Amino acid sequence: MNYYSTRDWERAHGCSLREAAMMGLAPDGGLFVPERIPQADMALAERLAGESYAALAGYLAGLFFGGDFDSQAVQRELDGLYDFPVPLRVVGRGRYTLELFHGPTCAFKDFGAGFMGRMTGLLGAADEKLVILTATSGDTGSAVAHGFHNVPGVEVVVLYPEGKISRLQECQMTALGGNIHPLRVAGTFDDCQRLVKELFADAPFRKRRRVTSANSINLLRWIPQAFYYFYGYCQWRQATGGDRPVVVVPSGNYGNLAAGMLARRMGLPLGGFVAASNVNDVVPEFIRTGVYRPRPSVRTPANAMDVGAPSNFERMLWLCDGDPEMLRAELEGFRCDDASIRRTIDELYERHGYFSDPHSAVGYAASAAVDKPGFYLSTAHPAKFGEVIESVTGSRVPLLERLERLTRRPQFSEPLAADLAAFEEFVANV
């Protein structure tokens, strides 16, 4: 299968998987998408979901990448990668959530970042030195750092906004060492993302240095996120006997929601989506008004959603044939202010004994407000946001042993001004 830029409507410049994955961002500034969207056999998908998440993921990955990888090699990698549970739970007043935070870094980003790390190895992409650039608003950086830690031939540069992520999120990036190079940027996530995009747009620099991205702009990060929608659907169907669930997606850079839209176009019978945001409500505002108005992000307790110019909005439009009204018809929007996030965290604990991280709390609040059959995605383990939860509930979230170990290790990061020249100088010398 070939891959094209979201801006290449004439399909004039196709790329192989290896080329698209290693470029990250298309030369014209667009995001790579597949030339066609394969259709899943839902009966087979439901049977494989009953075996394991890895079995289902192997089948779905083969629909896209069967011509690029040996299927047995892929399945071996996925069996090792997806060795953790992906449970659908009942929370609060009969609401279902798909818990996506039981992986190695306790966040949903493990699904895509781990997949990209394994497939990069199978592509032989690290045979020559490769620098992976990742801007993070919280969980992406730790998942990418874990997925590529000590991979031969790969250096990982992670940019995060200084003072705007949780302590444990920072520990997960700054305690690994080796080939992981964290940069704490004086600015916001939007500044971090801008630096990565500006470097990719610098063609002379890219001729001197082999770089790619592991943000959700990279199709090897984005496409595998579609697979857990299938798994959640199969579990929800088994639990309820219902059909066409509405999925509530806590959203920041919108790779997660764009992946759900991809799954739906693969034949997954979903009833639609709710784009659940904090006060950085660029997409819910667009759904409400028809006006897309990117703007500087605002800091909130749900820091991974503090994105004012979401990259994957372009993919969402592409999935709707470039028609904004079609996109608006597929989505509902929900905005949750800081007070509502804290109130939801408190209510879930006080009434139901359930700790929820701030992002998943936005999902629960949206699910309750929309009140349609379906489930919401829980995107991060509450232990990663213990400071926020304890300040609200007065109760301490038990710290997972693997996270506690990180807090005892030496931490290292370097400061960086939100300046392209300084960023390029750092990358050139990694």
Short mmCIF file of C-alpha atoms in Angstrom, two decimals:
data_model
loop_
_atom_site.label_atom_id
_atom_site.label_comp_id
_atom_site.label_asym_id
_atom_site.label_seq_id
_atom_site.Cartn_x
_atom_site.Cartn_y
_atom_site.Cartn_z
CA MET A 1 0.00 0.00 0.00
CA ASN A 2 1.15 3.54 -0.75
CA TYR A 3 0.65 6.56 1.50
CA TYR A 4 -0.17 10.13 0.52
CA SER A 5 -0.27 13.54 2.15
CA THR A 6 -3.63 14.82 3.36
CA ARG A 7 -2.93 17.78 1.04
CA ASP A 8 -2.22 15.64 -2.03
CA TRP A 9 -5.81 15.23 -3.24
CA GLU A 10 -4.58 14.30 -6.74
CA ARG A 11 -2.44 11.48 -5.30
CA ALA A 12 0.56 12.62 -7.28
CA HIS A 13 3.26 11.75 -4.73
CA GLY A 14 2.82 8.29 -3.23
CA CYS A 15 5.28 6.95 -0.68
CA SER A 16 6.04 3.49 0.63
CA LEU A 17 5.37 2.71 4.28
CA ARG A 18 9.06 2.96 5.09
CA GLU A 19 9.36 6.34 3.35
CA ALA A 20 6.23 7.74 5.00
CA ALA A 21 7.15 6.47 8.47
CA MET A 22 10.69 7.81 8.23
CA MET A 23 9.58 11.23 6.99
CA GLY A 24 6.89 11.54 9.65
CA LEU A 25 5.43 14.70 8.14
CA ALA A 26 4.86 14.89 4.39
CA PRO A 27 7.08 17.29 2.41
CA ASP A 28 4.11 19.59 1.73
CA GLY A 29 3.37 19.88 5.45
CA GLY A 30 0.44 17.46 5.40
CA LEU A 31 0.00 14.22 7.33
CA PHE A 32 0.36 10.82 5.70
CA VAL A 33 -2.77 8.72 5.13
CA PRO A 34 -3.29 5.36 3.37
CA GLU A 35 -4.25 5.21 -0.30
CA ARG A 36 -7.28 3.14 0.69
CA ILE A 37 -8.99 2.14 3.93
CA PRO A 38 -9.19 -1.66 4.21
CA GLN A 39 -12.39 -3.30 5.39
CA ALA A 40 -12.40 -5.55 8.43
CA ASP A 41 -14.32 -8.82 8.68
CA MET A 42 -16.27 -8.09 11.87
CA ALA A 43 -17.10 -11.74 12.56
CA LEU A 44 -13.40 -12.58 12.44
CA ALA A 45 -12.51 -9.47 14.48
CA GLU A 46 -14.95 -10.48 17.24
CA ARG A 47 -13.58 -14.02 17.30
CA LEU A 48 -9.98 -12.81 17.57
CA ALA A 49 -10.92 -10.27 20.25
CA GLY A 50 -12.14 -13.24 22.27
CA GLU A 51 -8.64 -14.75 22.03
CA SER A 52 -6.53 -11.70 22.94
CA TYR A 53 -5.93 -8.06 22.13
CA ALA A 54 -2.67 -9.03 20.39
CA ALA A 55 -4.47 -11.49 18.10
CA LEU A 56 -6.99 -8.83 17.06
CA ALA A 57 -4.25 -6.23 16.56
CA GLY A 58 -2.24 -8.65 14.41
CA TYR A 59 -5.20 -9.19 12.10
CA LEU A 60 -5.99 -5.49 11.76
CA ALA A 61 -2.34 -4.55 11.26
CA GLY A 62 -2.16 -7.06 8.42
CA LEU A 63 -4.96 -5.23 6.59
CA PHE A 64 -2.72 -2.18 6.29
CA PHE A 65 0.80 -3.53 6.41
CA GLY A 66 0.52 -7.08 5.08
CA GLY A 67 2.64 -6.24 2.06
CA ASP A 68 5.38 -4.66 4.16
CA PHE A 69 5.94 -7.15 6.98
CA ASP A 70 6.02 -10.88 7.53
CA SER A 71 2.77 -11.62 9.39
CA GLN A 72 4.35 -14.13 11.75
CA ALA A 73 7.10 -11.67 12.71
CA VAL A 74 4.50 -8.97 13.38
CA GLN A 75 2.41 -11.32 15.52
CA ARG A 76 5.44 -12.28 17.60
CA GLU A 77 6.19 -8.62 18.22
CA LEU A 78 2.59 -7.82 19.14
CA ASP A 79 2.29 -10.82 21.45
CA GLY A 80 5.24 -9.41 23.40
CA LEU A 81 4.07 -5.81 23.21
CA TYR A 82 0.42 -6.19 24.17
CA ASP A 83 0.90 -8.43 27.20
CA PHE A 84 -1.27 -6.29 29.48
CA PRO A 85 -5.05 -6.19 30.05
CA VAL A 86 -7.39 -3.82 28.19
CA PRO A 87 -10.53 -4.06 30.35
CA LEU A 88 -13.96 -2.56 29.82
CA ARG A 89 -15.23 -1.50 33.25
CA VAL A 90 -18.45 -0.19 34.68
CA VAL A 91 -17.84 3.12 36.46
CA GLY A 92 -20.20 5.28 38.44
CA ARG A 93 -23.82 5.10 37.42
CA GLY A 94 -23.61 2.31 34.89
CA ARG A 95 -21.21 4.02 32.53
CA TYR A 96 -18.69 1.92 30.66
CA THR A 97 -15.06 2.86 30.17
CA LEU A 98 -12.30 1.18 28.20
CA GLU A 99 -9.22 1.42 30.43
CA LEU A 100 -6.23 2.03 28.14
CA PHE A 101 -3.70 2.69 30.90
CA HIS A 102 -2.41 -0.75 31.89
CA GLY A 103 0.63 -0.70 29.59
CA PRO A 104 4.26 -0.04 30.54
CA THR A 105 3.94 3.76 30.93
CA CYS A 106 0.33 3.70 32.19
CA ALA A 107 -1.19 5.66 29.31
CA PHE A 108 -3.02 4.95 26.07
CA LYS A 109 0.00 6.19 24.13
CA ASP A 110 1.65 2.81 24.80
CA PHE A 111 -0.51 1.24 22.09
CA GLY A 112 0.76 3.45 19.28
CA ALA A 113 4.28 4.24 20.50
CA GLY A 114 5.07 0.62 21.30
CA PHE A 115 3.75 -0.49 17.90
CA MET A 116 5.87 2.12 16.14
CA GLY A 117 8.97 1.04 18.05
CA ARG A 118 8.52 -2.63 17.10
CA MET A 119 7.66 -1.91 13.46
CA THR A 120 10.59 0.48 13.07
CA GLY A 121 12.83 -2.43 13.98
CA LEU A 122 11.14 -4.72 11.44
CA LEU A 123 11.46 -2.08 8.72
CA GLY A 124 15.20 -1.94 9.32
CA ALA A 125 14.82 1.81 9.69
CA ALA A 126 17.46 2.00 12.39
CA ASP A 127 20.19 0.42 10.25
CA GLU A 128 21.42 3.98 9.77
CA LYS A 129 21.36 6.47 12.63
CA LEU A 130 17.87 7.88 13.06
CA VAL A 131 16.75 10.76 15.30
CA ILE A 132 13.15 10.61 16.47
CA LEU A 133 11.61 13.95 17.45
CA THR A 134 8.59 14.03 19.74
CA ALA A 135 6.66 16.97 21.15
CA THR A 136 4.60 15.99 24.17
CA SER A 137 1.94 17.53 26.37
CA GLY A 138 2.45 14.72 28.88
CA ASP A 139 2.08 11.05 28.02
CA THR A 140 3.37 10.79 24.45
CA GLY A 141 6.94 11.53 25.49
CA SER A 142 7.11 8.81 28.12
CA ALA A 143 5.50 6.21 25.84
CA VAL A 144 7.86 7.01 22.96
CA ALA A 145 10.86 7.09 25.28
CA HIS A 146 9.94 3.65 26.63
CA GLY A 147 9.16 2.25 23.18
CA PHE A 148 12.52 3.26 21.72
CA HIS A 149 14.77 3.09 24.81
CA ASN A 150 18.09 1.46 23.90
CA VAL A 151 16.94 0.60 20.35
CA PRO A 152 20.20 0.41 18.34
CA GLY A 153 20.73 3.20 15.85
CA VAL A 154 17.97 5.40 17.27
CA GLU A 155 18.25 8.62 19.27
CA VAL A 156 15.06 10.10 20.75
CA VAL A 157 14.64 13.83 21.41
CA VAL A 158 11.57 14.65 23.52
CA LEU A 159 10.32 18.23 23.89
CA TYR A 160 7.97 19.02 26.77
CA PRO A 161 6.70 22.33 28.19
CA GLU A 162 8.64 23.13 31.35
CA GLY A 163 6.50 23.16 34.50
CA LYS A 164 3.34 22.11 32.65
CA ILE A 165 3.33 18.32 33.02
CA SER A 166 2.95 16.13 36.09
CA ARG A 167 5.94 15.05 38.19
CA LEU A 168 5.58 11.40 37.20
CA GLN A 169 5.17 12.23 33.52
CA GLU A 170 8.46 14.11 33.72
CA CYS A 171 10.15 11.28 35.63
CA GLN A 172 9.16 8.81 32.93
CA MET A 173 11.08 10.83 30.35
CA THR A 174 14.02 12.11 32.36
CA ALA A 175 15.05 8.97 34.30
CA LEU A 176 15.84 6.67 31.36
CA GLY A 177 19.11 8.11 30.05
CA GLY A 178 20.91 6.31 27.25
CA ASN A 179 19.49 7.30 23.87
CA ILE A 180 16.66 9.40 25.36
CA HIS A 181 17.25 13.17 25.31
CA PRO A 182 14.54 15.20 27.10
CA LEU A 183 14.32 18.95 26.45
CA ARG A 184 12.26 21.14 28.76
CA VAL A 185 11.01 23.97 26.59
CA ALA A 186 10.31 27.47 27.89
CA GLY A 187 6.77 27.65 26.52
CA THR A 188 3.65 25.57 25.88
CA PHE A 189 3.01 22.29 24.09
CA ASP A 190 2.07 24.32 21.02
CA ASP A 191 5.60 25.77 21.05
CA CYS A 192 7.05 22.25 21.26
CA GLN A 193 4.89 21.08 18.37
CA ARG A 194 5.75 24.17 16.32
CA LEU A 195 9.49 23.53 16.71
CA VAL A 196 9.13 19.96 15.45
CA LYS A 197 7.05 21.03 12.46
CA GLU A 198 9.42 23.90 11.61
CA LEU A 199 12.41 21.55 11.67
CA PHE A 200 10.61 19.12 9.36
CA ALA A 201 9.90 22.02 7.00
CA ASP A 202 13.63 22.86 6.85
CA ALA A 203 14.64 20.76 3.82
CA PRO A 204 18.38 21.63 3.93
CA PHE A 205 18.59 20.54 7.58
CA ARG A 206 16.80 17.28 6.85
CA LYS A 207 19.30 16.51 4.11
CA ARG A 208 22.05 16.72 6.72
CA ARG A 209 20.24 14.83 9.49
CA ARG A 210 17.95 11.79 9.26
CA VAL A 211 14.94 12.60 11.41
CA THR A 212 11.36 11.44 11.86
CA SER A 213 8.55 12.02 14.33
CA ALA A 214 6.87 9.68 16.81
CA ASN A 215 3.94 11.99 17.54
CA SER A 216 0.54 10.91 16.30
CA ILE A 217 1.37 12.77 13.09
CA ASN A 218 3.40 9.63 12.24
CA LEU A 219 1.14 7.04 10.64
CA LEU A 220 2.86 4.17 12.51
CA ARG A 221 1.72 5.87 15.73
CA TRP A 222 -1.72 6.79 14.46
CA ILE A 223 -3.07 3.71 12.67
CA PRO A 224 -2.64 1.18 15.54
CA GLN A 225 -4.73 3.40 17.80
CA ALA A 226 -7.71 2.38 15.66
CA PHE A 227 -7.35 -1.20 16.85
CA TYR A 228 -8.50 -0.69 20.45
CA TYR A 229 -11.79 0.76 19.22
CA PHE A 230 -12.50 -2.68 17.75
CA TYR A 231 -11.57 -4.34 21.03
CA GLY A 232 -13.71 -1.97 23.09
CA TYR A 233 -16.64 -2.48 20.74
CA CYS A 234 -16.38 -6.27 21.01
CA GLN A 235 -16.31 -6.14 24.81
CA TRP A 236 -19.18 -3.65 24.97
CA ARG A 237 -21.27 -5.81 22.64
CA GLN A 238 -20.62 -8.85 24.80
CA ALA A 239 -21.46 -6.95 28.00
CA THR A 240 -24.61 -5.21 26.79
CA GLY A 241 -25.87 -6.93 23.67
CA GLY A 242 -26.20 -3.47 22.16
CA ASP A 243 -25.08 -2.14 18.82
CA ARG A 244 -23.62 1.08 17.40
CA PRO A 245 -22.14 2.52 20.60
CA VAL A 246 -21.17 6.17 20.84
CA VAL A 247 -17.55 6.53 21.95
CA VAL A 248 -16.48 9.49 24.09
CA VAL A 249 -12.85 10.45 23.42
CA PRO A 250 -10.91 12.80 25.76
CA SER A 251 -8.98 14.79 23.17
CA GLY A 252 -5.96 17.06 22.85
CA ASN A 253 -4.04 16.68 19.59
CA TYR A 254 -6.90 14.53 18.20
CA GLY A 255 -4.85 11.57 16.98
CA ASN A 256 -7.00 9.36 19.21
CA LEU A 257 -10.29 10.60 17.79
CA ALA A 258 -8.96 10.51 14.21
CA ALA A 259 -8.04 6.86 14.83
CA GLY A 260 -11.59 6.13 15.95
CA MET A 261 -12.90 7.72 12.78
CA LEU A 262 -10.51 5.50 10.80
CA ALA A 263 -11.84 2.42 12.63
CA ARG A 264 -15.39 3.39 11.73
CA ARG A 265 -14.42 3.60 8.06
CA MET A 266 -12.85 0.16 8.31
CA GLY A 267 -16.33 -1.16 8.99
CA LEU A 268 -16.58 -0.87 12.77
CA PRO A 269 -20.28 -0.11 13.45
CA LEU A 270 -20.03 2.83 15.82
CA GLY A 271 -22.84 5.31 16.38
CA GLY A 272 -20.53 8.32 16.44
CA PHE A 273 -18.11 10.13 18.69
CA VAL A 274 -18.01 12.82 21.34
CA ALA A 275 -14.97 15.08 21.19
CA ALA A 276 -14.47 15.76 24.90
CA SER A 277 -12.13 18.63 25.69
CA ASN A 278 -11.05 20.80 28.56
CA VAL A 279 -11.21 24.59 28.10
CA ASN A 280 -8.92 24.22 25.07
CA ASP A 281 -12.09 23.57 23.07
CA VAL A 282 -10.99 24.33 19.51
CA VAL A 283 -12.78 21.30 18.03
CA PRO A 284 -15.98 21.42 20.14
CA GLU A 285 -16.24 25.09 19.19
CA PHE A 286 -15.89 24.14 15.53
CA ILE A 287 -18.62 21.51 15.91
CA ARG A 288 -20.89 24.10 17.52
CA THR A 289 -20.19 27.08 15.23
CA GLY A 290 -18.62 25.74 12.04
CA VAL A 291 -15.59 27.97 12.65
CA TYR A 292 -12.17 26.38 13.25
CA ARG A 293 -10.17 28.82 15.35
CA PRO A 294 -6.78 27.58 16.60
CA ARG A 295 -5.39 29.67 19.44
CA PRO A 296 -2.76 29.54 22.20
CA SER A 297 -3.40 26.75 24.68
CA VAL A 298 -4.41 27.35 28.29
CA ARG A 299 -3.01 25.34 31.17
CA THR A 300 -5.49 23.02 32.94
CA PRO A 301 -5.43 20.04 35.36
CA ALA A 302 -5.81 17.79 32.27
CA ASN A 303 -2.46 18.88 30.86
CA ALA A 304 -2.18 16.32 28.04
CA MET A 305 -5.22 18.00 26.47
CA ASP A 306 -3.73 21.49 26.62
CA VAL A 307 -3.48 21.86 22.84
CA GLY A 308 -4.63 24.93 20.97
CA ALA A 309 -3.77 23.90 17.39
CA PRO A 310 -4.41 20.14 17.06
CA SER A 311 -2.40 18.57 14.23
CA ASN A 312 -4.82 15.73 13.53
CA PHE A 313 -7.72 18.01 12.69
CA GLU A 314 -6.32 17.81 9.16
CA ARG A 315 -6.68 14.00 9.17
CA MET A 316 -10.20 14.26 10.53
CA LEU A 317 -11.15 16.51 7.60
CA TRP A 318 -9.45 14.15 5.15
CA LEU A 319 -11.51 11.26 6.52
CA CYS A 320 -14.59 13.36 5.68
CA ASP A 321 -13.40 14.06 2.11
CA GLY A 322 -12.46 17.59 3.13
CA ASP A 323 -16.07 18.46 3.95
CA PRO A 324 -16.35 20.38 7.26
CA GLU A 325 -20.09 19.81 7.46
CA MET A 326 -19.66 16.05 7.17
CA LEU A 327 -17.18 16.20 10.05
CA ARG A 328 -19.55 18.26 12.17
CA ALA A 329 -22.32 15.75 11.52
CA GLU A 330 -20.18 12.84 12.75
CA LEU A 331 -19.12 14.41 16.04
CA GLU A 332 -20.63 15.89 19.14
CA GLY A 333 -18.58 18.29 21.21
CA PHE A 334 -18.21 18.71 24.95
CA ARG A 335 -16.25 21.27 26.96
CA CYS A 336 -15.27 20.70 30.59
CA ASP A 337 -13.87 23.58 32.64
CA ASP A 338 -11.37 23.13 35.47
CA ALA A 339 -13.98 23.22 38.21
CA SER A 340 -16.00 20.49 36.47
CA ILE A 341 -12.91 18.31 36.07
CA ARG A 342 -12.17 18.55 39.80
CA ARG A 343 -15.81 18.01 40.73
CA THR A 344 -16.00 14.87 38.58
CA ILE A 345 -12.81 13.45 40.11
CA ASP A 346 -14.23 14.06 43.57
CA GLU A 347 -17.66 12.58 42.81
CA LEU A 348 -16.24 9.43 41.25
CA TYR A 349 -14.14 8.81 44.34
CA GLU A 350 -16.61 9.84 47.01
CA ARG A 351 -19.64 8.10 45.52
CA HIS A 352 -18.07 5.13 43.78
CA GLY A 353 -14.58 4.65 45.22
CA TYR A 354 -13.03 5.07 41.77
CA PHE A 355 -9.89 7.13 41.19
CA SER A 356 -9.95 8.88 37.81
CA ASP A 357 -7.18 10.89 36.23
CA PRO A 358 -8.23 14.37 35.01
CA HIS A 359 -8.40 13.43 31.32
CA SER A 360 -10.57 10.38 31.91
CA ALA A 361 -12.73 12.50 34.22
CA VAL A 362 -13.46 14.73 31.22
CA GLY A 363 -14.54 11.58 29.39
CA TYR A 364 -16.86 10.54 32.22
CA ALA A 365 -18.37 14.01 32.46
CA ALA A 366 -19.01 14.05 28.71
CA SER A 367 -20.51 10.56 28.82
CA ALA A 368 -22.91 11.63 31.57
CA ALA A 369 -23.86 14.82 29.73
CA VAL A 370 -24.47 13.17 26.35
CA ASP A 371 -26.06 10.09 27.97
CA LYS A 372 -26.05 7.73 24.97
CA PRO A 373 -25.31 3.98 24.94
CA GLY A 374 -21.60 3.39 24.53
CA PHE A 375 -18.36 3.88 26.43
CA TYR A 376 -15.67 6.44 27.10
CA LEU A 377 -11.92 6.02 26.88
CA SER A 378 -9.83 6.22 30.06
CA THR A 379 -6.48 7.42 28.83
CA ALA A 380 -4.09 7.51 31.81
CA HIS A 381 -3.60 5.78 35.15
CA PRO A 382 -4.68 7.97 38.09
CA ALA A 383 -1.34 7.40 39.84
CA LYS A 384 0.31 9.63 37.23
CA PHE A 385 -1.79 12.54 38.48
CA GLY A 386 -1.72 11.85 42.18
CA GLU A 387 -1.08 15.48 43.11
CA VAL A 388 -4.24 16.66 41.35
CA ILE A 389 -6.39 13.83 42.70
CA GLU A 390 -5.14 14.14 46.28
CA SER A 391 -5.73 17.91 46.26
CA VAL A 392 -9.36 17.26 45.28
CA THR A 393 -10.29 14.11 47.21
CA GLY A 394 -7.92 14.34 50.18
CA SER A 395 -6.96 10.72 49.48
CA ARG A 396 -3.68 9.48 48.10
CA VAL A 397 -3.66 7.32 44.97
CA PRO A 398 -1.56 4.18 45.55
CA LEU A 399 1.63 4.56 43.52
CA LEU A 400 2.41 1.67 41.21
CA GLU A 401 5.74 0.05 42.03
CA ARG A 402 7.14 0.60 38.53
CA LEU A 403 6.34 4.32 38.79
CA GLU A 404 7.73 4.61 42.30
CA ARG A 405 11.05 3.16 41.11
CA LEU A 406 11.37 5.97 38.59
CA THR A 407 11.10 8.66 41.26
CA ARG A 408 14.24 7.26 42.94
CA ARG A 409 16.37 7.36 39.81
CA PRO A 410 18.50 10.37 38.79
CA GLN A 411 16.60 12.79 36.53
CA PHE A 412 18.20 14.57 33.60
CA SER A 413 16.87 17.06 31.05
CA GLU A 414 18.21 20.12 29.26
CA PRO A 415 16.56 23.55 28.96
CA LEU A 416 15.63 24.85 25.53
CA ALA A 417 14.30 28.21 24.38
CA ALA A 418 11.34 27.99 22.01
CA ASP A 419 13.69 28.83 19.15
CA LEU A 420 14.23 26.80 15.97
CA ALA A 421 17.93 27.61 15.62
CA ALA A 422 18.64 26.38 19.16
CA PHE A 423 16.57 23.24 18.56
CA GLU A 424 18.31 22.42 15.29
CA GLU A 425 21.70 22.91 16.90
CA PHE A 426 20.80 20.38 19.59
CA VAL A 427 19.46 17.82 17.13
CA ALA A 428 22.51 18.21 14.87
CA ASN A 429 24.77 17.20 17.75
CA VAL A 430 22.78 14.28 19.20
#
